[in-house]
CSV table of C-alpha atoms in Angstrom, one decimal:
chain,number,residue,atom,x,y,z
A,1,MET,CA,-105.8,-87.8,21.4
A,2,ALA,CA,-108.6,-87.0,18.3
A,3,SER,CA,-107.4,-84.9,15.3
A,4,ARG,CA,-109.3,-81.8,15.3
A,5,ARG,CA,-110.6,-80.5,12.1
A,6,SER,CA,-110.0,-77.4,11.3
A,7,LEU,CA,-112.4,-74.6,10.4
A,8,CYS,CA,-113.9,-73.0,7.6
A,9,ILE,CA,-113.5,-69.1,7.5
A,10,ASP,CA,-117.4,-69.3,6.5
A,11,GLU,CA,-118.8,-71.4,10.0
A,12,ILE,CA,-116.2,-69.2,12.3
A,13,LEU,CA,-118.3,-66.3,11.1
A,14,ASP,CA,-121.6,-68.6,11.8
A,15,ILE,CA,-121.1,-69.5,15.2
A,16,ILE,CA,-120.3,-65.6,15.8
A,17,ASP,CA,-123.3,-64.6,14.7
A,18,ALA,CA,-125.1,-66.9,16.2
A,19,ASP,CA,-123.5,-65.3,19.7
A,20,THR,CA,-122.0,-69.0,20.7
A,21,SER,CA,-118.7,-68.7,22.8
A,22,ASP,CA,-118.5,-72.5,23.7
A,23,PHE,CA,-118.0,-74.5,21.0
A,24,ALA,CA,-115.7,-78.0,20.7
A,25,ALA,CA,-113.8,-78.5,17.0
A,26,GLY,CA,-115.9,-82.3,16.8
A,27,SER,CA,-113.2,-85.1,15.4
A,28,GLY,CA,-113.9,-85.8,11.9
A,29,ASP,CA,-112.9,-88.3,9.6
A,30,ASP,CA,-111.8,-86.2,6.8
A,31,ASP,CA,-108.2,-87.2,5.4
A,32,ASP,CA,-106.3,-83.6,5.8
A,33,ASP,CA,-102.9,-84.8,4.6
A,34,ASP,CA,-101.3,-82.9,2.5
A,35,ILE,CA,-100.8,-84.8,-0.9
A,36,ALA,CA,-97.3,-83.6,-1.7
A,37,PHE,CA,-97.1,-81.1,-4.6
A,38,VAL,CA,-96.6,-82.7,-8.2
A,39,PRO,CA,-95.3,-80.0,-10.9
A,40,ALA,CA,-97.0,-81.2,-14.3
A,41,ARG,CA,-96.9,-79.3,-18.0
A,42,ILE,CA,-99.9,-78.5,-19.5
A,43,PRO,CA,-100.4,-77.6,-23.3
A,44,THR,CA,-101.8,-74.1,-24.3
A,45,ASP,CA,-104.8,-74.9,-26.3
A,46,VAL,CA,-106.9,-72.2,-23.5
A,47,SER,CA,-105.6,-69.4,-23.8
A,48,SER,CA,-104.8,-67.6,-20.6
A,49,ASP,CA,-105.4,-64.3,-22.1
A,50,ASP,CA,-108.6,-65.1,-23.5
A,51,ASP,CA,-109.9,-66.1,-20.3
A,52,PHE,CA,-109.3,-63.2,-19.1
A,53,SER,CA,-110.0,-60.6,-21.5
A,54,SER,CA,-112.0,-57.0,-19.7
A,55,SER,CA,-114.0,-57.4,-22.8
A,56,ASP,CA,-116.2,-59.8,-20.6
A,57,ASP,CA,-116.6,-57.9,-17.8
A,58,GLU,CA,-119.9,-55.2,-19.1
A,59,PRO,CA,-122.8,-55.9,-17.8
A,60,LEU,CA,-125.5,-58.5,-18.8
A,61,SER,CA,-129.3,-58.1,-19.5
A,62,SER,CA,-131.1,-59.8,-16.6
A,63,PHE,CA,-133.3,-62.3,-19.1
A,64,ALA,CA,-133.0,-64.9,-16.8
A,65,ALA,CA,-136.0,-66.2,-15.5
A,66,PRO,CA,-135.1,-65.4,-11.6
A,67,VAL,CA,-134.4,-68.5,-9.5
A,68,SER,CA,-134.7,-67.7,-6.2
A,69,LYS,CA,-135.2,-64.3,-4.5
A,70,GLY,CA,-133.9,-63.4,-1.2
A,71,ARG,CA,-131.0,-64.2,0.7
A,72,PRO,CA,-127.9,-65.2,-0.9
A,73,ASN,CA,-126.3,-68.3,-1.1
A,74,LYS,CA,-124.7,-69.7,2.3
A,75,SER,CA,-123.6,-72.8,1.1
A,76,VAL,CA,-120.2,-73.4,3.1
A,77,TYR,CA,-117.0,-74.5,0.4
A,78,CYS,CA,-114.3,-76.2,2.4
A,79,TRP,CA,-111.3,-77.3,0.1
A,80,ARG,CA,-108.7,-80.0,0.5
A,81,LYS,CA,-105.9,-81.3,-1.2
A,82,LYS,CA,-107.1,-84.8,-1.6
A,83,THR,CA,-107.8,-87.5,-3.8
A,84,TYR,CA,-110.9,-86.2,-5.8
A,85,ASP,CA,-113.5,-89.2,-5.8
A,86,VAL,CA,-114.9,-89.3,-9.6
A,87,PRO,CA,-118.8,-89.8,-9.7
A,88,ASP,CA,-120.4,-91.6,-12.2
A,89,THR,CA,-121.2,-89.5,-15.5
A,90,SER,CA,-122.5,-92.1,-17.7
A,91,PHE,CA,-124.7,-90.2,-20.2
A,92,SER,CA,-128.6,-91.4,-20.1
A,93,GLY,CA,-129.7,-89.3,-22.6
A,94,VAL,CA,-131.2,-89.8,-26.0
A,95,MET,CA,-128.0,-90.1,-28.1
A,96,ASP,CA,-129.4,-89.1,-32.6
A,97,GLY,CA,-126.6,-88.6,-35.5
A,98,LYS,CA,-129.3,-88.6,-38.1
A,99,VAL,CA,-128.8,-86.0,-40.6
A,100,GLY,CA,-130.8,-85.5,-43.5
A,101,SER,CA,-130.8,-83.7,-46.7
A,102,PRO,CA,-130.1,-80.0,-46.4
A,103,TYR,CA,-133.4,-79.0,-47.1
A,104,GLN,CA,-134.6,-81.3,-45.0
A,105,TYR,CA,-131.6,-79.3,-42.3
A,106,PHE,CA,-133.0,-76.9,-43.1
A,107,ARG,CA,-137.0,-77.0,-42.3
A,108,GLU,CA,-136.0,-78.1,-39.3
A,109,PHE,CA,-135.5,-74.7,-38.4
A,110,VAL,CA,-137.9,-73.3,-40.6
A,111,THR,CA,-140.7,-73.9,-41.0
A,112,ASP,CA,-144.2,-73.8,-43.2
A,113,ASP,CA,-145.8,-72.0,-40.6
A,114,MET,CA,-142.6,-69.2,-39.6
A,115,LEU,CA,-143.1,-68.4,-43.5
A,116,ASP,CA,-146.8,-67.7,-43.4
A,117,ILE,CA,-146.2,-65.2,-41.3
A,118,VAL,CA,-143.3,-63.4,-42.8
A,119,VAL,CA,-145.5,-64.0,-46.2
A,120,GLN,CA,-148.7,-61.9,-44.3
A,121,ASN,CA,-147.0,-59.6,-43.1
A,122,THR,CA,-144.4,-58.4,-45.6
A,123,ASN,CA,-148.1,-58.0,-48.3
A,124,LEU,CA,-149.8,-56.1,-45.1
A,125,TYR,CA,-146.8,-53.7,-44.4
A,126,SER,CA,-146.6,-53.3,-48.2
A,127,VAL,CA,-149.9,-51.9,-48.3
A,128,GLN,CA,-149.3,-49.8,-45.2
A,129,LYS,CA,-146.6,-48.2,-46.4
A,130,LYS,CA,-147.0,-48.3,-50.8
A,131,GLY,CA,-150.7,-48.7,-50.5
A,132,LYS,CA,-150.4,-51.8,-52.5
A,133,SER,CA,-150.1,-54.9,-51.6
A,134,ILE,CA,-146.3,-56.8,-53.2
A,135,ASP,CA,-147.8,-60.4,-53.6
A,136,ILE,CA,-145.4,-62.1,-52.2
A,137,SER,CA,-145.6,-65.9,-52.2
A,138,LYS,CA,-144.4,-68.5,-49.7
A,139,LYS,CA,-142.2,-70.0,-52.6
A,140,GLU,CA,-140.9,-66.8,-53.7
A,141,LEU,CA,-139.5,-66.6,-49.7
A,142,GLU,CA,-137.9,-69.6,-49.9
A,143,GLN,CA,-136.0,-68.4,-53.3
A,144,VAL,CA,-135.4,-65.1,-51.7
A,145,ILE,CA,-133.7,-67.3,-48.7
A,146,GLY,CA,-132.5,-69.5,-51.5
A,147,MET,CA,-130.5,-66.5,-53.4
A,148,TYR,CA,-129.3,-65.5,-50.2
A,149,PHE,CA,-127.6,-68.8,-49.0
A,150,ARG,CA,-126.3,-69.0,-52.4
A,151,MET,CA,-124.8,-65.4,-52.3
A,152,GLY,CA,-122.7,-66.4,-49.4
A,153,ILE,CA,-121.1,-69.3,-51.2
A,154,ALA,CA,-120.3,-67.4,-54.1
A,155,GLN,CA,-119.2,-63.7,-52.8
A,156,MET,CA,-119.5,-60.8,-54.4
A,157,PRO,CA,-118.8,-57.0,-54.2
A,158,GLY,CA,-121.8,-55.9,-54.1
A,159,VAL,CA,-125.9,-57.0,-54.8
A,160,ARG,CA,-126.2,-55.7,-58.0
A,161,ALA,CA,-122.9,-57.8,-59.1
A,162,TYR,CA,-124.9,-60.7,-59.9
A,163,TRP,CA,-126.9,-59.3,-62.5
A,164,GLU,CA,-124.0,-57.5,-64.2
A,165,ASN,CA,-123.6,-58.4,-67.7
A,166,ASP,CA,-119.5,-58.6,-67.2
A,167,THR,CA,-120.0,-60.9,-63.7
A,168,ARG,CA,-123.8,-62.2,-63.7
A,169,TYR,CA,-124.2,-65.9,-61.2
A,170,ALA,CA,-127.0,-67.4,-62.7
A,171,PRO,CA,-128.2,-69.4,-59.8
A,172,VAL,CA,-129.2,-66.4,-58.9
A,173,ALA,CA,-129.7,-63.8,-61.3
A,174,ASP,CA,-132.4,-66.6,-63.1
A,175,ILE,CA,-134.9,-66.9,-60.1
A,176,MET,CA,-135.9,-63.2,-59.2
A,177,SER,CA,-134.8,-60.7,-61.0
A,178,ARG,CA,-132.7,-57.8,-59.6
A,179,ASN,CA,-135.6,-55.1,-58.3
A,180,ARG,CA,-138.3,-58.0,-57.2
A,181,PHE,CA,-134.8,-58.9,-54.6
A,182,GLN,CA,-134.4,-55.5,-53.5
A,183,SER,CA,-138.2,-55.0,-53.3
A,184,ILE,CA,-138.6,-57.6,-51.0
A,185,LEU,CA,-136.0,-57.2,-49.2
A,186,SER,CA,-137.2,-52.9,-48.5
A,187,LEU,CA,-140.4,-54.4,-47.1
A,188,ILE,CA,-139.7,-57.6,-45.1
A,189,HIS,CA,-142.1,-57.5,-42.2
A,190,PHE,CA,-142.4,-59.9,-39.1
A,191,VAL,CA,-145.4,-58.2,-37.5
A,192,ASP,CA,-148.4,-55.8,-37.7
A,193,ASN,CA,-147.0,-53.1,-36.6
A,194,SER,CA,-150.7,-51.4,-36.3
A,195,THR,CA,-151.6,-54.1,-33.8
A,196,CYS,CA,-148.4,-53.4,-31.3
A,197,THR,CA,-149.3,-51.7,-28.2
A,198,ASP,CA,-146.8,-49.5,-26.4
A,199,ALA,CA,-146.8,-52.4,-23.9
A,200,VAL,CA,-145.1,-54.9,-26.3
A,201,LYS,CA,-142.7,-52.1,-28.2
A,202,MET,CA,-141.2,-52.6,-24.0
A,203,ASP,CA,-139.2,-54.8,-26.2
A,204,LYS,CA,-136.0,-53.9,-27.9
A,205,LEU,CA,-136.8,-57.1,-29.8
A,206,TRP,CA,-140.8,-56.4,-30.7
A,207,LYS,CA,-140.3,-56.2,-34.8
A,208,ILE,CA,-138.4,-60.0,-34.8
A,209,ARG,CA,-139.6,-61.7,-31.4
A,210,PRO,CA,-143.0,-63.5,-32.7
A,211,TRP,CA,-140.3,-65.1,-35.3
A,212,THR,CA,-137.4,-66.0,-33.1
A,213,TYR,CA,-139.5,-67.4,-30.0
A,214,MET,CA,-140.4,-69.7,-33.5
A,215,PHE,CA,-137.0,-70.3,-33.9
A,216,ARG,CA,-135.7,-70.5,-30.6
A,217,ALA,CA,-138.9,-73.6,-30.4
A,218,GLN,CA,-137.3,-75.0,-33.0
A,219,CYS,CA,-133.9,-75.3,-32.5
A,220,LEU,CA,-135.0,-76.8,-29.1
A,221,LYS,CA,-136.9,-79.9,-30.8
A,222,ILE,CA,-132.9,-80.9,-31.6
A,223,THR,CA,-131.3,-83.8,-30.3
A,224,PRO,CA,-128.8,-82.2,-27.9
A,225,GLU,CA,-125.6,-83.4,-27.6
A,226,GLU,CA,-124.3,-85.1,-24.4
A,227,HIS,CA,-121.6,-82.1,-24.5
A,228,ASN,CA,-122.7,-78.6,-24.8
A,229,SER,CA,-120.9,-75.2,-24.3
A,230,ILE,CA,-122.6,-71.8,-23.4
A,231,ASP,CA,-120.9,-68.4,-25.2
A,232,GLU,CA,-121.6,-65.2,-26.5
A,233,MET,CA,-121.6,-65.1,-30.3
A,234,MET,CA,-121.4,-61.8,-32.0
A,235,ILE,CA,-123.5,-60.7,-35.3
A,236,PRO,CA,-121.8,-58.0,-36.8
A,237,PHE,CA,-123.8,-54.8,-37.5
A,238,LYS,CA,-122.6,-50.7,-37.6
A,239,GLY,CA,-125.4,-49.2,-38.8
A,240,SER,CA,-126.8,-46.2,-36.4
A,241,PHE,CA,-130.7,-47.2,-36.6
A,242,SER,CA,-130.1,-49.8,-33.3
A,243,GLY,CA,-131.1,-50.4,-29.2
A,244,ILE,CA,-129.5,-52.8,-28.8
A,245,LYS,CA,-125.8,-53.0,-30.9
A,246,GLN,CA,-123.4,-53.6,-28.5
A,247,TYR,CA,-118.9,-52.9,-28.4
A,248,MET,CA,-117.2,-55.0,-27.6
A,249,LYS,CA,-113.3,-54.6,-27.9
A,250,GLY,CA,-111.0,-57.1,-28.1
A,251,LYS,CA,-113.6,-59.3,-30.7
A,252,PRO,CA,-112.9,-59.7,-34.2
A,253,HIS,CA,-116.9,-58.0,-34.9
A,254,LYS,CA,-116.6,-55.5,-32.4
A,255,TRP,CA,-120.0,-53.6,-33.3
A,256,GLY,CA,-123.1,-56.1,-33.4
A,257,TYR,CA,-126.0,-57.6,-31.8
A,258,LYS,CA,-124.8,-59.5,-28.9
A,259,ILE,CA,-126.5,-63.7,-28.2
A,260,TRP,CA,-125.8,-65.9,-25.6
A,261,ALA,CA,-126.2,-68.6,-27.1
A,262,ARG,CA,-126.2,-73.2,-26.3
A,263,ALA,CA,-124.2,-75.1,-28.8
A,264,GLY,CA,-123.1,-79.0,-28.6
A,265,ALA,CA,-119.6,-79.9,-29.6
A,266,SER,CA,-120.6,-80.0,-33.4
A,267,GLY,CA,-121.3,-76.3,-33.8
A,268,ILE,CA,-124.8,-77.5,-33.6
A,269,LEU,CA,-127.2,-74.9,-31.9
A,270,TYR,CA,-129.5,-75.7,-29.7
A,271,ASP,CA,-131.0,-72.6,-27.4
A,272,PHE,CA,-129.8,-69.2,-27.2
A,273,ASP,CA,-131.6,-65.3,-25.8
A,274,ILE,CA,-130.3,-62.8,-28.2
A,275,TYR,CA,-128.3,-60.1,-25.5
A,276,GLN,CA,-130.3,-56.3,-24.9
A,277,GLY,CA,-128.5,-54.3,-23.4
A,278,LYS,CA,-128.4,-52.9,-19.9
A,279,ARG,CA,-131.8,-52.1,-19.2
A,280,GLY,CA,-132.8,-54.7,-22.0
A,281,ASN,CA,-135.1,-56.7,-19.9
A,282,THR,CA,-136.7,-56.4,-17.1
A,283,SER,CA,-136.9,-59.7,-15.4
A,284,ASP,CA,-135.7,-59.8,-11.9
A,285,THR,CA,-131.8,-61.6,-11.1
A,286,SER,CA,-131.4,-64.7,-9.1
A,287,SER,CA,-129.5,-64.2,-5.8
A,288,LEU,CA,-126.8,-66.6,-7.7
A,289,GLY,CA,-126.2,-62.9,-10.4
A,290,VAL,CA,-126.7,-62.8,-13.9
A,291,ALA,CA,-124.2,-64.8,-15.2
A,292,ALA,CA,-125.2,-67.5,-13.6
A,293,ASP,CA,-128.6,-67.4,-14.6
A,294,VAL,CA,-127.7,-66.5,-18.5
A,295,VAL,CA,-125.9,-70.3,-17.5
A,296,LEU,CA,-128.8,-71.2,-16.3
A,297,LYS,CA,-132.0,-70.7,-18.4
A,298,LEU,CA,-129.7,-71.9,-21.6
A,299,SER,CA,-129.2,-75.1,-19.4
A,300,SER,CA,-132.5,-75.3,-18.2
A,301,THR,CA,-133.8,-77.1,-21.3
A,302,LEU,CA,-131.8,-79.7,-20.8
A,303,SER,CA,-133.1,-83.0,-19.3
A,304,ASP,CA,-132.4,-83.4,-15.4
A,305,ASN,CA,-129.9,-86.7,-14.1
A,306,LYS,CA,-129.2,-87.5,-17.8
A,307,ASN,CA,-125.5,-86.2,-17.0
A,308,TYR,CA,-125.3,-83.6,-19.5
A,309,LYS,CA,-122.1,-82.0,-19.5
A,310,VAL,CA,-121.9,-78.0,-19.9
A,311,TYR,CA,-118.9,-75.9,-20.6
A,312,ALA,CA,-118.4,-72.0,-19.7
A,313,ASP,CA,-115.3,-69.3,-19.7
A,314,ASN,CA,-114.2,-67.6,-16.5
A,315,PHE,CA,-117.1,-64.8,-16.6
A,316,LEU,CA,-119.8,-67.0,-16.9
A,317,SER,CA,-118.0,-69.3,-13.8
A,318,SER,CA,-118.7,-69.7,-10.2
A,319,ILE,CA,-118.8,-72.3,-7.2
A,320,PRO,CA,-123.2,-71.4,-6.9
A,321,LEU,CA,-123.6,-72.4,-10.2
A,322,LEU,CA,-121.9,-75.7,-10.2
A,323,GLU,CA,-123.6,-76.4,-7.0
A,324,ALA,CA,-127.0,-75.8,-9.1
A,325,LEU,CA,-126.5,-77.6,-12.1
A,326,GLN,CA,-125.8,-80.3,-10.4
A,327,ASN,CA,-128.9,-80.2,-7.9
A,328,HIS,CA,-130.4,-80.7,-11.4
A,329,GLY,CA,-128.5,-83.8,-12.3
A,330,ILE,CA,-125.8,-81.1,-14.6
A,331,HIS,CA,-122.2,-81.6,-14.5
A,332,ASP,CA,-120.8,-78.3,-15.3
A,333,LEU,CA,-116.6,-77.8,-16.0
A,334,GLY,CA,-115.6,-74.1,-17.0
A,335,THR,CA,-112.4,-71.3,-16.1
A,336,ILE,CA,-113.0,-69.3,-13.1
A,337,ARG,CA,-111.4,-66.3,-11.9
A,338,PRO,CA,-109.2,-66.5,-8.9
A,339,ASN,CA,-112.0,-64.2,-6.4
A,340,ARG,CA,-114.3,-66.4,-7.3
A,341,LEU,CA,-113.1,-69.0,-5.3
A,342,ARG,CA,-112.8,-68.2,-1.8
A,343,ASN,CA,-111.2,-70.1,1.1
A,344,CYS,CA,-109.4,-72.4,-1.7
A,345,ASN,CA,-105.5,-71.6,-1.5
A,346,LEU,CA,-104.1,-73.4,-4.3
A,347,GLU,CA,-100.8,-72.4,-5.2
A,348,SER,CA,-99.8,-68.8,-6.1
A,349,ASP,CA,-98.7,-68.0,-9.8
A,350,ALA,CA,-95.1,-67.4,-8.5
A,351,ASP,CA,-95.2,-70.9,-7.0
A,352,LEU,CA,-96.0,-72.1,-9.8
A,353,LYS,CA,-94.1,-70.0,-12.5
A,354,LYS,CA,-91.0,-71.6,-10.6
A,355,TYR,CA,-91.8,-75.4,-11.6
A,356,GLY,CA,-92.2,-74.0,-14.8
A,357,ARG,CA,-94.4,-74.3,-17.9
A,358,GLY,CA,-97.4,-76.7,-17.3
A,359,SER,CA,-96.8,-76.8,-13.3
A,360,TYR,CA,-100.7,-77.3,-11.7
A,361,ASP,CA,-102.1,-77.8,-8.4
A,362,PHE,CA,-105.5,-79.0,-7.2
A,363,ARG,CA,-107.7,-78.8,-4.1
A,364,VAL,CA,-111.1,-80.9,-3.4
A,365,GLU,CA,-114.5,-79.0,-2.3
A,366,GLN,CA,-115.4,-81.8,0.3
A,367,ASN,CA,-119.1,-80.6,0.8
A,368,HIS,CA,-119.6,-80.9,-2.5
A,369,ASN,CA,-117.1,-83.4,-4.6
A,370,PHE,CA,-116.1,-79.8,-6.5
A,371,VAL,CA,-112.4,-80.0,-8.2
A,372,ALA,CA,-109.8,-76.9,-8.8
A,373,VAL,CA,-107.3,-77.5,-11.0
A,374,LYS,CA,-104.9,-74.2,-11.0
A,375,TRP,CA,-101.7,-74.8,-13.8
A,376,HIS,CA,-99.2,-72.5,-14.8
A,377,ASP,CA,-98.5,-72.1,-18.8
A,378,THR,CA,-97.9,-68.4,-20.0
A,379,ARG,CA,-100.1,-66.9,-16.6
A,380,ALA,CA,-101.9,-69.3,-14.3
A,381,VAL,CA,-105.2,-70.0,-15.0
A,382,THR,CA,-108.1,-71.7,-13.0
A,383,LEU,CA,-110.7,-74.4,-13.9
A,384,VAL,CA,-113.7,-75.9,-11.6
A,385,SER,CA,-115.2,-79.1,-12.2
A,386,THR,CA,-118.0,-81.3,-10.5
A,387,TYR,CA,-116.8,-84.5,-13.0
A,388,ALA,CA,-113.2,-84.2,-14.5
A,389,GLY,CA,-110.1,-83.7,-12.2
A,390,PRO,CA,-106.4,-83.3,-12.7
A,391,GLU,CA,-106.0,-87.8,-13.5
A,392,PRO,CA,-105.8,-89.1,-15.1
A,393,THR,CA,-103.1,-87.0,-17.4
A,394,SER,CA,-102.0,-87.8,-20.7
A,395,GLN,CA,-99.1,-86.6,-22.8
A,396,VAL,CA,-99.3,-84.2,-25.8
A,397,SER,CA,-96.8,-82.7,-28.3
A,398,ARG,CA,-96.1,-78.9,-27.8
A,399,TRP,CA,-93.6,-76.9,-29.3
A,400,ASP,CA,-90.7,-75.6,-27.2
A,401,LYS,CA,-89.4,-72.1,-28.1
A,402,ARG,CA,-86.6,-71.8,-25.8
A,403,GLU,CA,-85.5,-75.9,-27.3
A,404,ARG,CA,-86.8,-74.8,-30.6
A,405,ASN,CA,-88.4,-78.5,-30.9
A,406,HIS,CA,-91.7,-79.7,-30.2
A,407,VAL,CA,-92.1,-81.6,-26.7
A,408,GLN,CA,-93.9,-84.2,-24.8
A,409,VAL,CA,-96.0,-82.2,-22.0
A,410,GLN,CA,-98.7,-84.1,-19.2
A,411,ILE,CA,-102.2,-82.4,-19.6
A,412,PRO,CA,-104.6,-83.0,-16.6
A,413,LEU,CA,-108.4,-84.5,-17.3
A,414,THR,CA,-110.1,-81.1,-16.5
A,415,VAL,CA,-107.9,-78.9,-19.4
A,416,LYS,CA,-108.3,-81.6,-21.6
A,417,GLU,CA,-112.5,-81.9,-21.4
A,418,TYR,CA,-112.1,-78.2,-21.1
A,419,ASN,CA,-110.0,-77.7,-24.5
A,420,SER,CA,-112.0,-80.9,-26.4
A,421,PHE,CA,-115.9,-79.1,-25.8
A,422,MET,CA,-115.9,-76.0,-25.3
A,423,GLY,CA,-115.3,-75.1,-28.4
A,424,GLY,CA,-118.6,-75.6,-29.4
A,425,ILE,CA,-119.8,-71.6,-30.0
A,426,ASP,CA,-116.3,-71.1,-32.1
A,427,LEU,CA,-117.1,-73.9,-34.5
A,428,LEU,CA,-120.6,-72.2,-35.6
A,429,ASP,CA,-118.9,-68.7,-36.0
A,430,CYS,CA,-116.2,-70.3,-38.4
A,431,PHE,CA,-119.5,-72.5,-40.1
A,432,LEU,CA,-121.1,-69.2,-40.1
A,433,ALA,CA,-118.1,-66.9,-41.5
A,434,LYS,CA,-117.6,-69.1,-44.1
A,435,TYR,CA,-120.9,-68.8,-46.2
A,436,LYS,CA,-122.4,-64.9,-44.9
A,437,TYR,CA,-123.0,-62.4,-47.2
A,438,HIS,CA,-122.8,-58.9,-46.1
A,439,MET,CA,-125.1,-57.1,-47.0
A,440,LYS,CA,-125.0,-53.6,-46.3
A,441,SER,CA,-128.6,-52.8,-44.5
A,442,ARG,CA,-130.1,-49.7,-41.9
A,443,ARG,CA,-132.4,-52.0,-39.9
């Protein structure tokens, strides 16, 4: 007797909506035999508490270009417990590991045209405000930037300390006088305020928008790596005069500007978009939602069908997003919230807890070849991927509190890949924090 294929809930609902009463369940060749649940031990590189942080629940700006308007995604996802068919993920993009001198690296991102715009508008603004030009040159502007970098290396309590007799720092004080340095910073401008219309000023970033466009264009010229992570960054700022300042509970810097960014595993920034708040942009969102639009926009600058890998946290990840990226030949791996895995009957948290720390379960989506892996550490966390299944597992050393000793545990490939390549944005934040000079400013 031919076995009956079990129907997904979405398929049953489609049959009911079509007003079809007579139907026969077609026989299928799907391998629905249950595979025995195998508990495994998983490391704690991915923090469960961080993945489920409530701070990620605040609304996003709909800055991403709309993918499609109209009916939501109607794809049917059927999950089965079967062996995952690993696709061919050989990277065919360009790999460029050339890094020049620090000055050459700086010039990769800041061009002469970008400096000329600042020089022109700063001199113009000084005339508009004080009646005479400050006469800043491109050479002086480069010196100001270099002095700021030096201040990040040799940090002092205040700006004046670099010129005071007892704390004088020659690499800064010998380049320019303190009054000249502070005058330039007080008048620096990126646009001509008198020519900006009300329509332009609807953009909350209109004062720096041309410069950010040019800077982003330079970032996109850098050859991207195979593995890219997409996450949020915070630029610390506590001033009162800002319409886009955000508060993020649980973050090291709770007040500041939020930026959605794409960076490589090496910590190099490749693409970004500044978050302007819930009403900061009037563009329409796609049927996938604003969170998926963030990933789609920042991934749209990657070449299609080159097997790039993109990693995101549970706020940005969803099954329709995986399908959209898969259609462009881009693989995705990330943590995901359980309520976004409809019809995916993974082991419950309680069952996984019985097997102990590191136990896991998985399901495979048979129509699109996605895999969902749920593993238990201090709590249950679920990951989804379009290219990395739970096998092969590997051994890692972890500290066991009860035994007070290091133990060897198994880690599924899905978790290992996420832990290895998701930290690009965190690494970039780490690099910035080491050399960031906190100069107080009202703007």
